[in-house]
Amino acid sequence: MTSVKEFRVEEAATADELGRGAFVFTDDYSVFDWGKMPDEIPDKGASLCTMGAFNFELLESAGVPTHYEGVATDDTDGAVPLDEALDSGAAPREMVIELTQVPDLPFEGEAAADPSGYDYDAYHADAGENYLVPLEIVFRNRVPVGSSLRKRTDPADHGLDRDEWPDEAVDLDDPVVEFSTKYEEQDRYLDRGEADRIAGAASIDDLESVAREVNAVVTDRAAEADLTHEDGKIECLYFEGEVRVADVVGTFDENRFSYGDQQVSKEVVRQYHKRTQPEWVEAVSAAKAEADERGVADWKSLCERQPEPLADRVVAAARDLYCAGTNAYVGREVFDAPDIEAAVEAVRDL
């Protein structure tokens, strides 16, 4: 179980073979790494499954290897292509996938040989050459105000002819690809050398190349739906010397999209919490900082506040945004929802 989807194993992976299983998408959501929040967004799970399956099928058509095998509903017999499931009358919540090995990543704190406190040597000793790469590969087409990239780099690092970041979003001619940790309690960005070490047998160059291909496919499809694809991430598995795209790709949770100047992604809910529950957001930041200082992994146990449920009108607006955005992206009326312009206008007033 993750914060937004359940994980079912039908046949476990081994050192030499991929397994088989499924993601079952829930209507839960997560912001600020909190995990399951106190309420749900109706139809969110079906929205993410539909959009993720659509993107996996685009990637397979483009020759990008993935772990995707199809979707399943109560009306289908096993894994089928997305269109077949939608033609049966129901948006899927279940995605059938190949499985790889995910060993434990021990945390030893200050006693660890690795400065991070995590034992990646142990992870790869258990993983062999069939494993989920313990990295997230992040790609950025736009640098909005508030982006962490502004704190870590200068405009000139990205070929921009300016000394300082402007007080507006900046589009990049060449997308930026970065690497961050996947299984640490707090994500951290890595330099290329450290990312290469953590990736194990998987090639950093191959991971970057696949990320750029995924970014191009999602960006092109978004443009066809009048959406701007700002940034996103992928996860990858490594098997028999090949990098394959894993987890879920190009949804409103994994990626940031905008319609005009309005976000169409989980970022809407995230920013709403920042405006309406600043004390909780500050408590989360303080807990993470304290965990760093104390060398412990579990920062949530140090947090002095809990998040509050969303108002009904916010839940309804978020639901319509997910559903309208998915309809626009996949090019068919999967959900009963307003058109995307109306859904976008509704969240502007939150």
JSON list of C-alpha atoms in Angstrom, two decimals, residues 26-207:
[
{"chain": "A", "resi": 26, "resn": "THR", "atom": "CA", "xyz": [-7.62, 4.67, -4.53]},
{"chain": "A", "resi": 27, "resn": "ASP", "atom": "CA", "xyz": [-9.18, 8.11, -4.10]},
{"chain": "A", "resi": 28, "resn": "ASP", "atom": "CA", "xyz": [-6.63, 8.99, -1.40]},
{"chain": "A", "resi": 29, "resn": "TYR", "atom": "CA", "xyz": [-4.20, 11.84, -1.90]},
{"chain": "A", "resi": 30, "resn": "SER", "atom": "CA", "xyz": [-0.94, 12.98, -0.33]},
{"chain": "A", "resi": 31, "resn": "VAL", "atom": "CA", "xyz": [0.81, 16.36, -0.08]},
{"chain": "A", "resi": 32, "resn": "PHE", "atom": "CA", "xyz": [4.15, 17.36, 1.49]},
{"chain": "A", "resi": 33, "resn": "ASP", "atom": "CA", "xyz": [5.17, 13.67, 1.77]},
{"chain": "A", "resi": 34, "resn": "TRP", "atom": "CA", "xyz": [2.53, 13.19, 4.51]},
{"chain": "A", "resi": 35, "resn": "GLY", "atom": "CA", "xyz": [1.02, 10.04, 3.10]},
{"chain": "A", "resi": 36, "resn": "LYS", "atom": "CA", "xyz": [-2.72, 9.38, 3.29]},
{"chain": "A", "resi": 37, "resn": "MET", "atom": "CA", "xyz": [-4.59, 12.59, 4.10]},
{"chain": "A", "resi": 38, "resn": "PRO", "atom": "CA", "xyz": [-7.80, 12.66, 6.19]},
{"chain": "A", "resi": 39, "resn": "ASP", "atom": "CA", "xyz": [-10.22, 12.77, 3.26]},
{"chain": "A", "resi": 40, "resn": "GLU", "atom": "CA", "xyz": [-10.59, 11.50, -0.32]},
{"chain": "A", "resi": 41, "resn": "ILE", "atom": "CA", "xyz": [-11.14, 13.02, -3.77]},
{"chain": "A", "resi": 42, "resn": "PRO", "atom": "CA", "xyz": [-13.86, 11.04, -5.61]},
{"chain": "A", "resi": 43, "resn": "ASP", "atom": "CA", "xyz": [-12.85, 9.49, -8.95]},
{"chain": "A", "resi": 44, "resn": "LYS", "atom": "CA", "xyz": [-9.23, 10.47, -8.43]},
{"chain": "A", "resi": 45, "resn": "GLY", "atom": "CA", "xyz": [-8.06, 6.85, -8.55]},
{"chain": "A", "resi": 46, "resn": "ALA", "atom": "CA", "xyz": [-9.85, 6.13, -11.82]},
{"chain": "A", "resi": 47, "resn": "SER", "atom": "CA", "xyz": [-8.50, 9.39, -13.24]},
{"chain": "A", "resi": 48, "resn": "LEU", "atom": "CA", "xyz": [-4.89, 8.50, -12.43]},
{"chain": "A", "resi": 49, "resn": "CYS", "atom": "CA", "xyz": [-5.25, 4.92, -13.69]},
{"chain": "A", "resi": 50, "resn": "THR", "atom": "CA", "xyz": [-6.81, 6.08, -16.96]},
{"chain": "A", "resi": 51, "resn": "MET", "atom": "CA", "xyz": [-4.22, 8.76, -17.60]},
{"chain": "A", "resi": 52, "resn": "GLY", "atom": "CA", "xyz": [-1.32, 6.52, -16.57]},
{"chain": "A", "resi": 53, "resn": "ALA", "atom": "CA", "xyz": [-2.48, 3.67, -18.82]},
{"chain": "A", "resi": 54, "resn": "PHE", "atom": "CA", "xyz": [-2.96, 6.08, -21.72]},
{"chain": "A", "resi": 55, "resn": "ASN", "atom": "CA", "xyz": [0.62, 7.31, -21.33]},
{"chain": "A", "resi": 56, "resn": "PHE", "atom": "CA", "xyz": [2.08, 3.82, -21.01]},
{"chain": "A", "resi": 57, "resn": "GLU", "atom": "CA", "xyz": [0.40, 2.85, -24.28]},
{"chain": "A", "resi": 58, "resn": "LEU", "atom": "CA", "xyz": [1.81, 5.99, -25.94]},
{"chain": "A", "resi": 59, "resn": "LEU", "atom": "CA", "xyz": [5.28, 5.06, -24.68]},
{"chain": "A", "resi": 60, "resn": "GLU", "atom": "CA", "xyz": [5.01, 1.47, -25.90]},
{"chain": "A", "resi": 61, "resn": "SER", "atom": "CA", "xyz": [3.97, 2.80, -29.33]},
{"chain": "A", "resi": 62, "resn": "ALA", "atom": "CA", "xyz": [7.06, 5.03, -29.29]},
{"chain": "A", "resi": 63, "resn": "GLY", "atom": "CA", "xyz": [9.30, 2.07, -28.51]},
{"chain": "A", "resi": 64, "resn": "VAL", "atom": "CA", "xyz": [9.98, 2.95, -24.86]},
{"chain": "A", "resi": 65, "resn": "PRO", "atom": "CA", "xyz": [10.07, -0.23, -22.74]},
{"chain": "A", "resi": 66, "resn": "THR", "atom": "CA", "xyz": [7.78, -0.24, -19.66]},
{"chain": "A", "resi": 67, "resn": "HIS", "atom": "CA", "xyz": [6.37, -2.63, -17.07]},
{"chain": "A", "resi": 68, "resn": "TYR", "atom": "CA", "xyz": [2.77, -2.00, -18.18]},
{"chain": "A", "resi": 69, "resn": "GLU", "atom": "CA", "xyz": [0.59, -4.91, -19.33]},
{"chain": "A", "resi": 70, "resn": "GLY", "atom": "CA", "xyz": [-2.89, -3.38, -19.47]},
{"chain": "A", "resi": 71, "resn": "VAL", "atom": "CA", "xyz": [-5.84, -2.44, -17.26]},
{"chain": "A", "resi": 72, "resn": "ALA", "atom": "CA", "xyz": [-8.62, -4.49, -15.71]},
{"chain": "A", "resi": 73, "resn": "THR", "atom": "CA", "xyz": [-12.22, -3.83, -14.64]},
{"chain": "A", "resi": 74, "resn": "ASP", "atom": "CA", "xyz": [-15.09, -5.99, -13.42]},
{"chain": "A", "resi": 75, "resn": "ASP", "atom": "CA", "xyz": [-16.25, -6.23, -17.04]},
{"chain": "A", "resi": 76, "resn": "THR", "atom": "CA", "xyz": [-12.96, -7.35, -18.58]},
{"chain": "A", "resi": 77, "resn": "ASP", "atom": "CA", "xyz": [-11.29, -10.72, -18.65]},
{"chain": "A", "resi": 78, "resn": "GLY", "atom": "CA", "xyz": [-7.81, -10.02, -17.31]},
{"chain": "A", "resi": 79, "resn": "ALA", "atom": "CA", "xyz": [-5.53, -7.29, -18.64]},
{"chain": "A", "resi": 80, "resn": "VAL", "atom": "CA", "xyz": [-6.82, -5.43, -21.71]},
{"chain": "A", "resi": 81, "resn": "PRO", "atom": "CA", "xyz": [-5.86, -2.22, -23.56]},
{"chain": "A", "resi": 82, "resn": "LEU", "atom": "CA", "xyz": [-7.32, 0.98, -22.12]},
{"chain": "A", "resi": 83, "resn": "ASP", "atom": "CA", "xyz": [-9.78, 1.59, -24.98]},
{"chain": "A", "resi": 84, "resn": "GLU", "atom": "CA", "xyz": [-11.28, -1.86, -24.54]},
{"chain": "A", "resi": 85, "resn": "ALA", "atom": "CA", "xyz": [-11.88, -1.17, -20.85]},
{"chain": "A", "resi": 86, "resn": "LEU", "atom": "CA", "xyz": [-13.38, 2.25, -21.54]},
{"chain": "A", "resi": 87, "resn": "ASP", "atom": "CA", "xyz": [-15.62, 0.82, -24.25]},
{"chain": "A", "resi": 88, "resn": "SER", "atom": "CA", "xyz": [-17.04, -1.56, -21.65]},
{"chain": "A", "resi": 89, "resn": "GLY", "atom": "CA", "xyz": [-18.40, 1.48, -19.85]},
{"chain": "A", "resi": 90, "resn": "ALA", "atom": "CA", "xyz": [-16.15, 1.86, -16.80]},
{"chain": "A", "resi": 91, "resn": "ALA", "atom": "CA", "xyz": [-12.97, 3.83, -16.14]},
{"chain": "A", "resi": 92, "resn": "PRO", "atom": "CA", "xyz": [-10.40, 1.37, -14.75]},
{"chain": "A", "resi": 93, "resn": "ARG", "atom": "CA", "xyz": [-8.90, 1.54, -11.28]},
{"chain": "A", "resi": 94, "resn": "GLU", "atom": "CA", "xyz": [-6.60, -1.43, -11.73]},
{"chain": "A", "resi": 95, "resn": "MET", "atom": "CA", "xyz": [-3.39, -1.46, -13.76]},
{"chain": "A", "resi": 96, "resn": "VAL", "atom": "CA", "xyz": [-1.67, -4.79, -14.46]},
{"chain": "A", "resi": 97, "resn": "ILE", "atom": "CA", "xyz": [2.12, -4.59, -14.34]},
{"chain": "A", "resi": 98, "resn": "GLU", "atom": "CA", "xyz": [5.31, -6.62, -14.34]},
{"chain": "A", "resi": 99, "resn": "LEU", "atom": "CA", "xyz": [7.03, -6.69, -10.97]},
{"chain": "A", "resi": 100, "resn": "THR", "atom": "CA", "xyz": [10.65, -6.39, -10.04]},
{"chain": "A", "resi": 101, "resn": "GLN", "atom": "CA", "xyz": [12.47, -6.81, -6.76]},
{"chain": "A", "resi": 102, "resn": "VAL", "atom": "CA", "xyz": [12.45, -4.02, -4.15]},
{"chain": "A", "resi": 103, "resn": "PRO", "atom": "CA", "xyz": [14.84, -4.93, -1.34]},
{"chain": "A", "resi": 104, "resn": "ASP", "atom": "CA", "xyz": [14.82, -3.20, 2.04]},
{"chain": "A", "resi": 105, "resn": "LEU", "atom": "CA", "xyz": [16.98, -0.09, 2.28]},
{"chain": "A", "resi": 106, "resn": "PRO", "atom": "CA", "xyz": [18.49, -0.21, 5.78]},
{"chain": "A", "resi": 107, "resn": "PHE", "atom": "CA", "xyz": [18.84, 3.05, 7.70]},
{"chain": "A", "resi": 108, "resn": "GLU", "atom": "CA", "xyz": [21.77, 3.03, 10.11]},
{"chain": "A", "resi": 109, "resn": "GLY", "atom": "CA", "xyz": [22.00, 6.74, 10.91]},
{"chain": "A", "resi": 110, "resn": "GLU", "atom": "CA", "xyz": [25.39, 8.02, 11.96]},
{"chain": "A", "resi": 111, "resn": "ALA", "atom": "CA", "xyz": [26.74, 4.47, 12.14]},
{"chain": "A", "resi": 112, "resn": "ALA", "atom": "CA", "xyz": [26.34, 4.00, 8.39]},
{"chain": "A", "resi": 113, "resn": "ALA", "atom": "CA", "xyz": [29.32, 4.11, 6.06]},
{"chain": "A", "resi": 114, "resn": "ASP", "atom": "CA", "xyz": [27.27, 6.23, 3.65]},
{"chain": "A", "resi": 115, "resn": "PRO", "atom": "CA", "xyz": [26.92, 9.90, 4.70]},
{"chain": "A", "resi": 116, "resn": "SER", "atom": "CA", "xyz": [23.18, 9.67, 4.00]},
{"chain": "A", "resi": 117, "resn": "GLY", "atom": "CA", "xyz": [22.76, 7.10, 6.77]},
{"chain": "A", "resi": 118, "resn": "TYR", "atom": "CA", "xyz": [21.29, 4.61, 4.29]},
{"chain": "A", "resi": 119, "resn": "ASP", "atom": "CA", "xyz": [23.00, 1.36, 3.25]},
{"chain": "A", "resi": 120, "resn": "TYR", "atom": "CA", "xyz": [22.72, 1.24, -0.53]},
{"chain": "A", "resi": 121, "resn": "ASP", "atom": "CA", "xyz": [25.37, -1.47, -0.71]},
{"chain": "A", "resi": 122, "resn": "ALA", "atom": "CA", "xyz": [22.98, -3.76, 1.17]},
{"chain": "A", "resi": 123, "resn": "TYR", "atom": "CA", "xyz": [20.12, -2.82, -1.16]},
{"chain": "A", "resi": 124, "resn": "HIS", "atom": "CA", "xyz": [22.08, -3.79, -4.25]},
{"chain": "A", "resi": 125, "resn": "ALA", "atom": "CA", "xyz": [23.56, -6.92, -2.66]},
{"chain": "A", "resi": 126, "resn": "ASP", "atom": "CA", "xyz": [19.98, -8.17, -2.27]},
{"chain": "A", "resi": 127, "resn": "ALA", "atom": "CA", "xyz": [18.77, -6.77, -5.61]},
{"chain": "A", "resi": 128, "resn": "GLY", "atom": "CA", "xyz": [21.18, -8.42, -8.02]},
{"chain": "A", "resi": 129, "resn": "GLU", "atom": "CA", "xyz": [20.30, -7.29, -11.55]},
{"chain": "A", "resi": 130, "resn": "ASN", "atom": "CA", "xyz": [16.50, -7.36, -11.30]},
{"chain": "A", "resi": 131, "resn": "TYR", "atom": "CA", "xyz": [15.41, -4.41, -9.17]},
{"chain": "A", "resi": 132, "resn": "LEU", "atom": "CA", "xyz": [13.66, -1.10, -8.90]},
{"chain": "A", "resi": 133, "resn": "VAL", "atom": "CA", "xyz": [16.25, 1.65, -9.25]},
{"chain": "A", "resi": 134, "resn": "PRO", "atom": "CA", "xyz": [16.09, 3.56, -5.92]},
{"chain": "A", "resi": 135, "resn": "LEU", "atom": "CA", "xyz": [15.96, 6.93, -7.66]},
{"chain": "A", "resi": 136, "resn": "GLU", "atom": "CA", "xyz": [13.38, 9.31, -9.02]},
{"chain": "A", "resi": 137, "resn": "ILE", "atom": "CA", "xyz": [14.40, 10.86, -12.33]},
{"chain": "A", "resi": 138, "resn": "VAL", "atom": "CA", "xyz": [12.97, 14.38, -12.52]},
{"chain": "A", "resi": 139, "resn": "PHE", "atom": "CA", "xyz": [12.57, 16.41, -15.71]},
{"chain": "A", "resi": 140, "resn": "ARG", "atom": "CA", "xyz": [11.71, 20.10, -15.90]},
{"chain": "A", "resi": 141, "resn": "ASN", "atom": "CA", "xyz": [10.48, 22.07, -18.89]},
{"chain": "A", "resi": 142, "resn": "ARG", "atom": "CA", "xyz": [9.58, 25.16, -16.87]},
{"chain": "A", "resi": 143, "resn": "VAL", "atom": "CA", "xyz": [10.98, 26.73, -13.70]},
{"chain": "A", "resi": 144, "resn": "PRO", "atom": "CA", "xyz": [8.14, 28.33, -11.73]},
{"chain": "A", "resi": 145, "resn": "VAL", "atom": "CA", "xyz": [8.56, 30.83, -8.91]},
{"chain": "A", "resi": 146, "resn": "GLY", "atom": "CA", "xyz": [9.32, 28.86, -5.76]},
{"chain": "A", "resi": 147, "resn": "SER", "atom": "CA", "xyz": [10.97, 25.95, -7.57]},
{"chain": "A", "resi": 148, "resn": "SER", "atom": "CA", "xyz": [13.79, 24.35, -5.61]},
{"chain": "A", "resi": 149, "resn": "LEU", "atom": "CA", "xyz": [15.89, 24.50, -8.79]},
{"chain": "A", "resi": 150, "resn": "ARG", "atom": "CA", "xyz": [16.23, 28.25, -8.24]},
{"chain": "A", "resi": 151, "resn": "LYS", "atom": "CA", "xyz": [17.94, 27.63, -4.91]},
{"chain": "A", "resi": 152, "resn": "ARG", "atom": "CA", "xyz": [20.31, 25.02, -6.28]},
{"chain": "A", "resi": 153, "resn": "THR", "atom": "CA", "xyz": [21.32, 26.53, -9.62]},
{"chain": "A", "resi": 154, "resn": "ASP", "atom": "CA", "xyz": [21.74, 29.83, -11.46]},
{"chain": "A", "resi": 155, "resn": "PRO", "atom": "CA", "xyz": [19.97, 30.78, -14.72]},
{"chain": "A", "resi": 156, "resn": "ALA", "atom": "CA", "xyz": [23.28, 30.61, -16.59]},
{"chain": "A", "resi": 157, "resn": "ASP", "atom": "CA", "xyz": [23.56, 26.91, -15.66]},
{"chain": "A", "resi": 158, "resn": "HIS", "atom": "CA", "xyz": [20.65, 26.33, -18.04]},
{"chain": "A", "resi": 159, "resn": "GLY", "atom": "CA", "xyz": [21.77, 28.54, -20.91]},
{"chain": "A", "resi": 160, "resn": "LEU", "atom": "CA", "xyz": [19.67, 31.53, -19.84]},
{"chain": "A", "resi": 161, "resn": "ASP", "atom": "CA", "xyz": [21.11, 34.97, -20.51]},
{"chain": "A", "resi": 162, "resn": "ARG", "atom": "CA", "xyz": [20.42, 36.49, -17.09]},
{"chain": "A", "resi": 163, "resn": "ASP", "atom": "CA", "xyz": [22.16, 36.72, -13.74]},
{"chain": "A", "resi": 164, "resn": "GLU", "atom": "CA", "xyz": [19.16, 36.14, -11.49]},
{"chain": "A", "resi": 165, "resn": "TRP", "atom": "CA", "xyz": [15.90, 34.24, -11.66]},
{"chain": "A", "resi": 166, "resn": "PRO", "atom": "CA", "xyz": [12.99, 36.54, -12.57]},
{"chain": "A", "resi": 167, "resn": "ASP", "atom": "CA", "xyz": [9.77, 36.85, -10.54]},
{"chain": "A", "resi": 168, "resn": "GLU", "atom": "CA", "xyz": [7.88, 34.76, -13.11]},
{"chain": "A", "resi": 169, "resn": "ALA", "atom": "CA", "xyz": [7.97, 31.27, -14.55]},
{"chain": "A", "resi": 170, "resn": "VAL", "atom": "CA", "xyz": [10.79, 30.58, -17.00]},
{"chain": "A", "resi": 171, "resn": "ASP", "atom": "CA", "xyz": [10.50, 28.14, -19.90]},
{"chain": "A", "resi": 172, "resn": "LEU", "atom": "CA", "xyz": [13.61, 26.10, -20.69]},
{"chain": "A", "resi": 173, "resn": "ASP", "atom": "CA", "xyz": [14.75, 25.44, -24.25]},
{"chain": "A", "resi": 174, "resn": "ASP", "atom": "CA", "xyz": [16.47, 22.25, -23.10]},
{"chain": "A", "resi": 175, "resn": "PRO", "atom": "CA", "xyz": [14.70, 20.30, -20.32]},
{"chain": "A", "resi": 176, "resn": "VAL", "atom": "CA", "xyz": [16.64, 19.80, -17.11]},
{"chain": "A", "resi": 177, "resn": "VAL", "atom": "CA", "xyz": [17.02, 16.22, -15.86]},
{"chain": "A", "resi": 178, "resn": "GLU", "atom": "CA", "xyz": [17.86, 15.63, -12.20]},
{"chain": "A", "resi": 179, "resn": "PHE", "atom": "CA", "xyz": [18.06, 12.68, -9.85]},
{"chain": "A", "resi": 180, "resn": "SER", "atom": "CA", "xyz": [16.61, 12.43, -6.35]},
{"chain": "A", "resi": 181, "resn": "THR", "atom": "CA", "xyz": [16.33, 9.67, -3.77]},
{"chain": "A", "resi": 182, "resn": "LYS", "atom": "CA", "xyz": [13.33, 7.35, -3.83]},
{"chain": "A", "resi": 183, "resn": "TYR", "atom": "CA", "xyz": [13.22, 5.43, -0.54]},
{"chain": "A", "resi": 184, "resn": "GLU", "atom": "CA", "xyz": [14.71, 7.84, 1.97]},
{"chain": "A", "resi": 185, "resn": "GLU", "atom": "CA", "xyz": [12.25, 9.42, 4.42]},
{"chain": "A", "resi": 186, "resn": "GLN", "atom": "CA", "xyz": [13.04, 12.83, 2.97]},
{"chain": "A", "resi": 187, "resn": "ASP", "atom": "CA", "xyz": [13.80, 13.19, -0.73]},
{"chain": "A", "resi": 188, "resn": "ARG", "atom": "CA", "xyz": [17.11, 14.84, -1.58]},
{"chain": "A", "resi": 189, "resn": "TYR", "atom": "CA", "xyz": [18.62, 15.84, -4.91]},
{"chain": "A", "resi": 190, "resn": "LEU", "atom": "CA", "xyz": [21.87, 14.19, -5.89]},
{"chain": "A", "resi": 191, "resn": "ASP", "atom": "CA", "xyz": [24.87, 15.11, -7.96]},
{"chain": "A", "resi": 192, "resn": "ARG", "atom": "CA", "xyz": [25.50, 12.84, -10.91]},
{"chain": "A", "resi": 193, "resn": "GLY", "atom": "CA", "xyz": [28.23, 10.86, -9.17]},
{"chain": "A", "resi": 194, "resn": "GLU", "atom": "CA", "xyz": [26.12, 10.01, -6.15]},
{"chain": "A", "resi": 195, "resn": "ALA", "atom": "CA", "xyz": [23.12, 9.19, -8.36]},
{"chain": "A", "resi": 196, "resn": "ASP", "atom": "CA", "xyz": [25.33, 6.83, -10.39]},
{"chain": "A", "resi": 197, "resn": "ARG", "atom": "CA", "xyz": [26.43, 5.03, -7.24]},
{"chain": "A", "resi": 198, "resn": "ILE", "atom": "CA", "xyz": [22.88, 4.69, -5.89]},
{"chain": "A", "resi": 199, "resn": "ALA", "atom": "CA", "xyz": [21.58, 3.45, -9.28]},
{"chain": "A", "resi": 200, "resn": "GLY", "atom": "CA", "xyz": [23.72, 0.32, -9.05]},
{"chain": "A", "resi": 201, "resn": "ALA", "atom": "CA", "xyz": [24.11, -1.62, -12.31]},
{"chain": "A", "resi": 202, "resn": "ALA", "atom": "CA", "xyz": [21.67, 0.65, -14.15]},
{"chain": "A", "resi": 203, "resn": "SER", "atom": "CA", "xyz": [23.36, 3.30, -16.30]},
{"chain": "A", "resi": 204, "resn": "ILE", "atom": "CA", "xyz": [22.74, 6.93, -15.38]},
{"chain": "A", "resi": 205, "resn": "ASP", "atom": "CA", "xyz": [23.00, 7.82, -19.06]},
{"chain": "A", "resi": 206, "resn": "ASP", "atom": "CA", "xyz": [20.27, 5.28, -19.89]},
{"chain": "A", "resi": 207, "resn": "LEU", "atom": "CA", "xyz": [18.05, 6.58, -17.09]}
]
